[in-house]
Amino acid sequence: MRREYTSCVSLRLRARRKRFETPGQSEGVARDTIDSTFDQIRSMKVRGAGRIARSAVSALKVYCESGKFDSTKGFYGGLFTAGEKLKQARPTAVSLPNAVNYVLASARRKQAAGGTLRGSVKAMQEVCDAFLTSSLRATRTIGEYGSKRIRDGDVVLTHCNSEAVTAVLTAAHEAGKRFEVIATETRPRFQGRITASVLAGRGLDVTLIPDTAVRVYMRKVDTVVVGADAIAANGAVINKIGTSQVALAAHETRARFYVAAETYKLSPTTMTGELVEIEQRSPLEVAPRAWLEANAAVKVQNPAFDVTPPEYVDLIITERGIFPPQGIILLMKDLYGVPWSD
Ligand code: RI2
């Protein structure tokens, strides 16, 4: 444990020391924004798969807006460096690399096509804006589609805090459906409290329960709706730690299990068999420093996510429609092409 704990701290320090470097003249604001966005995502001050994607793209937009670049090459070079750094902030939520890659792929195409520095900067600002707008629109569309799956009188359980899920529940509530929500507290970071307070603030009937009480309450649950940090080609869902236990309990009582996720949470590399890395976070999220030091012989593990196999998932609600987990591969091929055809 001691070694893990130390390595965690030193990793964080090393990440902090490795500052972002841009070529060109007026990078002060951009450098600060990229570095602080990286830190905020890593420390989970900014969290939620959709939010971290938008926050990274917003930081790239600030870079574009930051001023005088020496040359087109310098501008694109700084953008690539910034994007590559931001992608490293958290490893599991594929929304982050997908969003950054959307901007960088466009930058590569535009750089190859040539053009003035001014035109390049403007074009990249527009690409960032396009992502930000479509991301927010996607969440609203998921809310609309998903709300139709909530029925009057349902008891709906959710885990952690997902904007896609709160969009579904809020839209159902606004459509006049009367249902009850159970939110798990979601240790160790208690994001379930955010869900409970957001939904209660919007007038929904919500009850907060400890994660350990899920099986007790599942008997009265009709539908589970959770978000996703990544979805694999086989329809497996990578989401907040504890999701797979919720899915098991739902399977036992035959409660429906729905996942609400924007398509930029589909992981294209899983089409060729890559696994999604599960983030291990600091032991300090599990126990306070004094306790860890007093119990140095105790090993602490803190995986932030787990994998729910497709067999436990009924439907995946995206802005492109609602799919059974086995249908996700078709959507992925449509969005990302067939990886083995190159
Ligand atoms: P939206 C969160 O991860 C949760 O696992 C949540 O289900 C998922 O992102 C999707 O959230 P974390 O950042 O994008 O709390 O739907 O570790 O908001």
Coordinates of C-alpha atoms and ligand atoms in Angstrom, one line a residue:
M1 CA 0.0 0.0 0.0
R2 CA 2.8 2.4 1.0
R3 CA 4.3 2.0 -2.4
E4 CA 1.0 2.4 -4.3
Y5 CA 0.2 5.5 -2.2
T6 CA 3.6 7.0 -2.8
S7 CA 3.5 6.3 -6.5
C8 CA 0.1 7.9 -6.8
V9 CA 1.4 11.1 -5.2
S10 CA 4.6 11.2 -7.2
L11 CA 2.6 10.5 -10.4
R12 CA 0.4 13.5 -9.6
L13 CA 3.5 15.7 -9.0
R14 CA 5.2 14.6 -12.2
A15 CA 2.0 15.4 -14.1
R16 CA 1.9 18.8 -12.5
R17 CA 5.6 19.5 -13.3
K18 CA 5.2 18.5 -17.0
R19 CA 3.7 21.8 -18.0
F20 CA 2.1 22.4 -21.4
E21 CA 4.4 24.1 -23.8
T22 CA 3.2 26.0 -26.9
P23 CA 5.3 27.5 -29.6
G24 CA 4.5 31.1 -30.6
Q25 CA 4.3 34.3 -28.6
S26 CA 1.2 34.9 -26.6
E27 CA 0.5 31.6 -25.0
G28 CA 0.2 32.7 -21.4
V29 CA -3.6 32.5 -21.2
A30 CA -3.7 29.4 -23.3
R31 CA -1.0 27.6 -21.3
D32 CA -2.8 28.5 -18.1
T33 CA -6.1 27.3 -19.4
I34 CA -4.8 24.0 -20.8
D35 CA -2.8 23.3 -17.6
S36 CA -5.7 24.2 -15.3
T37 CA -8.2 22.3 -17.3
F38 CA -5.9 19.3 -17.2
D39 CA -5.7 19.6 -13.4
Q40 CA -9.4 20.2 -13.0
I41 CA -10.3 17.1 -15.0
R42 CA -7.7 15.0 -13.2
S43 CA -8.7 16.1 -9.7
M44 CA -12.4 15.7 -10.7
K45 CA -13.2 19.3 -10.0
V46 CA -14.7 19.0 -13.5
R47 CA -16.2 15.5 -13.8
G48 CA -18.8 13.6 -15.7
A49 CA -17.9 12.1 -19.1
G50 CA -19.8 14.7 -21.1
R51 CA -18.5 17.7 -19.0
I52 CA -14.9 16.6 -19.2
A53 CA -15.2 16.4 -23.0
R54 CA -16.7 19.8 -23.3
S55 CA -14.2 21.3 -20.8
A56 CA -11.3 19.9 -22.9
V57 CA -12.7 21.3 -26.1
S58 CA -13.5 24.7 -24.4
A59 CA -9.8 24.8 -23.4
L60 CA -8.7 24.2 -27.0
K61 CA -11.0 27.0 -28.1
V62 CA -9.4 29.3 -25.5
Y63 CA -6.0 28.3 -27.1
C64 CA -7.4 29.2 -30.5
E65 CA -8.6 32.6 -29.2
S66 CA -5.5 33.3 -27.2
G67 CA -3.9 35.6 -29.8
K68 CA -0.9 36.0 -31.9
F69 CA 0.7 32.9 -33.3
D70 CA 4.0 33.0 -35.2
S71 CA 2.8 30.9 -38.0
T72 CA 0.2 28.4 -39.2
K73 CA 2.6 25.7 -38.3
G74 CA 3.1 27.1 -34.8
F75 CA -0.7 27.4 -34.3
Y76 CA -1.4 23.8 -35.3
G77 CA 1.7 22.6 -33.4
G78 CA 0.4 24.2 -30.2
L79 CA -3.1 22.8 -30.8
F80 CA -1.8 19.3 -31.2
T81 CA 0.4 19.5 -28.1
A82 CA -2.5 20.9 -26.0
G83 CA -4.9 18.2 -27.3
E84 CA -2.4 15.4 -26.6
K85 CA -1.9 16.7 -23.1
L86 CA -5.6 17.0 -22.3
K87 CA -6.3 13.5 -23.5
Q88 CA -4.0 12.2 -20.7
A89 CA -6.0 13.8 -17.9
R90 CA -8.2 10.8 -17.2
P91 CA -7.9 7.4 -18.8
T92 CA -11.4 5.8 -18.8
A93 CA -14.0 8.2 -20.1
V94 CA -13.5 7.8 -23.9
S95 CA -15.6 11.0 -24.4
L96 CA -12.3 12.9 -23.6
P97 CA -10.1 11.4 -26.4
N98 CA -13.1 11.2 -28.8
A99 CA -13.8 14.9 -28.3
V100 CA -10.2 16.0 -28.6
N101 CA -9.6 13.8 -31.6
Y102 CA -12.6 15.3 -33.3
V103 CA -10.9 18.7 -33.1
L104 CA -7.4 17.3 -33.9
A105 CA -8.6 15.3 -36.9
S106 CA -10.2 18.3 -38.3
A107 CA -7.0 20.4 -37.6
R108 CA -4.9 17.8 -39.5
R109 CA -7.3 18.0 -42.5
K110 CA -7.3 21.8 -42.5
Q111 CA -3.5 22.0 -42.1
A112 CA -3.1 19.7 -45.0
A113 CA -5.5 21.7 -47.1
G114 CA -3.4 24.9 -46.5
G115 CA -4.8 28.4 -45.9
T116 CA -4.0 31.5 -44.0
L117 CA -3.2 31.7 -40.3
R118 CA -6.3 33.8 -39.6
G119 CA -8.5 31.4 -41.6
S120 CA -7.0 28.4 -39.7
V121 CA -7.7 29.9 -36.3
K122 CA -11.2 30.8 -37.2
A123 CA -11.9 27.4 -38.7
M124 CA -10.7 25.7 -35.5
Q125 CA -12.8 27.9 -33.3
E126 CA -15.8 26.9 -35.3
V127 CA -14.9 23.2 -35.0
C128 CA -14.7 23.6 -31.2
D129 CA -18.1 25.4 -31.2
A130 CA -19.6 22.7 -33.3
F131 CA -18.6 20.0 -30.9
L132 CA -19.8 22.0 -27.9
T133 CA -23.2 22.7 -29.5
S134 CA -23.7 19.2 -30.7
S135 CA -22.7 17.7 -27.3
L136 CA -25.4 19.7 -25.5
R137 CA -27.9 19.0 -28.2
A138 CA -27.2 15.2 -28.0
T139 CA -27.9 15.2 -24.2
R140 CA -31.2 17.0 -24.8
T141 CA -32.2 14.5 -27.5
I142 CA -31.3 11.6 -25.2
G143 CA -33.6 13.2 -22.6
E144 CA -36.4 13.3 -25.1
Y145 CA -35.9 9.7 -26.3
G146 CA -35.3 8.3 -22.9
S147 CA -38.2 10.0 -21.3
K148 CA -40.6 7.9 -23.4
R149 CA -39.2 4.8 -21.6
I150 CA -40.3 6.1 -18.2
R151 CA -43.8 5.1 -17.3
D152 CA -46.3 6.6 -14.9
G153 CA -45.9 5.0 -11.5
D154 CA -42.4 3.7 -12.2
V155 CA -39.7 3.5 -9.5
V156 CA -36.4 4.4 -11.3
L157 CA -33.0 3.8 -9.7
T158 CA -29.9 5.6 -10.8
H159 CA -26.2 5.4 -9.8
C160 CA -23.7 8.2 -9.7
N161 CA -24.3 11.4 -11.5
S162 CA -24.9 11.5 -15.2
E163 CA -26.2 14.5 -17.2
A164 CA -27.6 12.1 -19.7
V165 CA -29.6 10.4 -17.0
T166 CA -30.8 13.6 -15.4
A167 CA -31.9 14.7 -18.8
V168 CA -34.0 11.6 -19.2
L169 CA -35.6 11.9 -15.8
T170 CA -36.2 15.6 -16.1
A171 CA -37.8 15.3 -19.5
A172 CA -40.1 12.6 -18.2
H173 CA -41.0 14.8 -15.3
E174 CA -41.7 17.7 -17.5
A175 CA -43.8 15.5 -19.7
G176 CA -46.1 15.1 -16.7
K177 CA -45.1 11.6 -15.7
R178 CA -45.3 10.8 -12.1
F179 CA -42.5 8.5 -10.9
E180 CA -40.2 8.0 -8.0
V181 CA -36.4 8.2 -8.2
I182 CA -33.9 6.3 -6.0
A183 CA -30.3 7.7 -6.2
T184 CA -27.4 5.8 -4.8
E185 CA -24.9 7.9 -2.9
T186 CA -22.0 6.5 -4.9
R187 CA -19.0 6.2 -2.7
P188 CA -16.3 7.1 -2.4
R189 CA -17.0 10.6 -4.1
F190 CA -20.7 10.8 -3.4
Q191 CA -21.8 12.0 -6.8
G192 CA -25.2 10.5 -6.0
R193 CA -25.8 13.5 -3.8
I194 CA -25.4 15.7 -6.8
T195 CA -28.0 13.7 -8.6
A196 CA -30.4 13.8 -5.7
S197 CA -30.1 17.5 -5.2
V198 CA -30.3 18.4 -8.9
L199 CA -33.5 16.2 -9.3
A200 CA -35.1 17.4 -6.1
G201 CA -34.4 21.0 -7.2
R202 CA -36.3 20.3 -10.4
G203 CA -39.3 19.0 -8.4
L204 CA -38.8 15.3 -8.8
D205 CA -39.6 12.8 -6.0
V206 CA -36.1 11.5 -5.0
T207 CA -34.7 9.3 -2.3
L208 CA -31.0 8.9 -1.5
I209 CA -29.8 5.5 -0.4
P210 CA -26.4 4.0 0.5
D211 CA -24.8 1.9 -2.3
T212 CA -25.0 -1.1 0.0
A213 CA -28.8 -0.8 0.1
V214 CA -29.3 -1.3 -3.6
R215 CA -30.5 -5.0 -3.4
V216 CA -32.9 -4.1 -0.6
Y217 CA -34.6 -1.5 -2.7
M218 CA -34.3 -3.2 -6.1
R219 CA -37.5 -5.3 -5.3
K220 CA -39.6 -2.2 -5.9
V221 CA -37.5 -0.8 -8.8
D222 CA -39.0 -1.0 -12.3
T223 CA -36.3 0.6 -14.3
V224 CA -32.6 1.4 -13.7
V225 CA -31.1 4.2 -15.8
V226 CA -27.3 4.8 -15.6
G227 CA -24.8 6.8 -17.7
A228 CA -21.6 5.6 -19.3
D229 CA -18.0 6.7 -19.5
A230 CA -17.3 4.3 -22.3
I231 CA -19.2 1.7 -24.3
A232 CA -17.4 -1.2 -25.9
A233 CA -18.0 -2.7 -29.3
N234 CA -19.7 -5.7 -27.8
G235 CA -22.2 -3.4 -25.9
A236 CA -20.4 -3.7 -22.5
V237 CA -20.8 -0.6 -20.5
I238 CA -18.0 1.0 -18.5
N239 CA -19.5 3.3 -15.9
K240 CA -19.0 4.4 -12.3
I241 CA -17.8 1.7 -9.9
G242 CA -20.7 -0.2 -8.5
T243 CA -22.8 -0.1 -11.7
S244 CA -22.2 -3.8 -12.4
Q245 CA -23.5 -4.7 -9.0
V246 CA -26.6 -2.6 -9.6
A247 CA -27.0 -4.4 -12.9
L248 CA -26.7 -7.8 -11.2
A249 CA -29.4 -6.8 -8.7
A250 CA -31.6 -5.5 -11.5
H251 CA -31.1 -8.8 -13.4
E252 CA -32.2 -10.8 -10.3
T253 CA -35.5 -8.9 -10.0
R254 CA -36.1 -8.5 -13.7
A255 CA -35.9 -4.7 -13.5
R256 CA -35.1 -3.1 -16.9
F257 CA -31.6 -1.8 -17.2
Y258 CA -31.1 1.2 -19.5
V259 CA -27.9 3.2 -20.3
A260 CA -28.1 6.8 -21.4
A261 CA -25.0 7.9 -23.4
E262 CA -24.1 10.2 -26.2
T263 CA -22.4 8.5 -29.1
Y264 CA -19.0 10.1 -28.4
K265 CA -18.9 7.7 -25.4
L266 CA -18.6 4.7 -27.8
S267 CA -15.0 3.5 -27.8
P268 CA -13.8 2.9 -31.4
T269 CA -10.6 1.1 -30.3
T270 CA -12.6 -1.7 -28.8
M271 CA -13.7 -2.7 -32.3
T272 CA -10.2 -4.1 -32.7
G273 CA -10.1 -5.7 -29.3
E274 CA -8.5 -3.0 -27.2
L275 CA -9.6 -3.0 -23.6
V276 CA -10.8 0.1 -21.8
E277 CA -8.4 1.1 -19.1
I278 CA -10.0 1.3 -15.7
E279 CA -8.8 4.3 -13.7
Q280 CA -7.3 3.6 -10.3
R281 CA -7.7 6.6 -8.1
S282 CA -5.9 7.7 -4.9
P283 CA -6.4 5.7 -1.7
L284 CA -7.0 9.1 -0.1
E285 CA -10.5 9.0 -1.6
V286 CA -11.2 5.8 0.4
A287 CA -9.6 6.7 3.8
P288 CA -8.1 9.7 5.3
R289 CA -4.3 10.2 5.3
A290 CA -4.0 9.6 9.1
W291 CA -5.8 6.3 8.8
L292 CA -3.7 5.2 5.9
E293 CA -0.5 6.1 7.8
A294 CA -1.6 4.3 10.9
N295 CA -2.5 1.2 8.9
A296 CA 0.3 1.1 6.5
A297 CA 0.0 -2.7 6.1
V298 CA -3.5 -2.4 4.7
K299 CA -3.6 -2.4 0.9
V300 CA -6.1 0.0 -0.6
Q301 CA -7.6 -0.3 -4.1
N302 CA -9.8 2.4 -5.6
P303 CA -11.0 1.5 -9.1
A304 CA -13.2 4.4 -10.4
F305 CA -15.2 2.3 -12.9
D306 CA -16.4 -1.2 -13.6
V307 CA -17.7 -3.1 -16.6
T308 CA -21.3 -4.2 -17.0
P309 CA -21.5 -7.1 -19.5
P310 CA -24.0 -6.6 -22.4
E311 CA -26.1 -9.5 -21.0
Y312 CA -27.2 -7.3 -18.2
V313 CA -28.1 -4.3 -20.4
D314 CA -31.5 -4.0 -22.0
L315 CA -31.1 -0.8 -24.1
I316 CA -28.6 1.9 -24.8
I317 CA -30.3 5.3 -25.3
T318 CA -28.2 7.6 -27.6
E319 CA -29.0 10.7 -29.6
R320 CA -28.9 8.5 -32.7
G321 CA -31.7 6.3 -31.4
I322 CA -32.2 3.4 -28.9
F323 CA -30.2 0.2 -29.4
P324 CA -29.9 -3.2 -27.8
P325 CA -26.3 -3.6 -26.6
Q326 CA -25.7 -6.1 -29.5
G327 CA -26.6 -3.4 -32.0
I328 CA -23.9 -1.0 -30.8
I329 CA -21.3 -2.4 -33.2
L330 CA -23.5 -1.3 -36.1
L331 CA -23.6 2.3 -34.8
M332 CA -19.9 2.3 -34.2
K333 CA -19.1 1.1 -37.8
D334 CA -21.4 3.8 -39.0
L335 CA -19.7 6.5 -36.9
Y336 CA -16.1 5.4 -37.1
G337 CA -15.9 3.2 -40.2
V338 CA -14.7 -0.3 -40.3
P339 CA -11.3 -0.3 -38.7
W340 CA -9.9 -3.3 -40.5
S341 CA -10.7 -2.0 -44.0
D342 CA -7.7 0.3 -44.2
Ligands
RI2_1 P1 -22.5 12.1 -18.1 C1 -19.2 9.9 -14.5 O1 -17.9 9.6 -14.2 C2 -20.1 8.8 -14.1 O2 -19.6 7.5 -14.2 C3 -21.3 9.0 -15.0 O3 -22.2 7.9 -15.1 C4 -20.6 9.2 -16.3 O4 -19.4 10.0 -16.0 C5 -21.3 9.8 -17.4 O5 -21.7 11.1 -17.0 P2 -17.1 10.5 -13.1 O6 -16.5 11.7 -13.9 O7 -21.6 12.4 -19.2 O8 -18.0 11.0 -12.0 O9 -23.7 11.5 -18.5 O10 -16.0 9.6 -12.7 O11 -22.7 13.4 -17.2

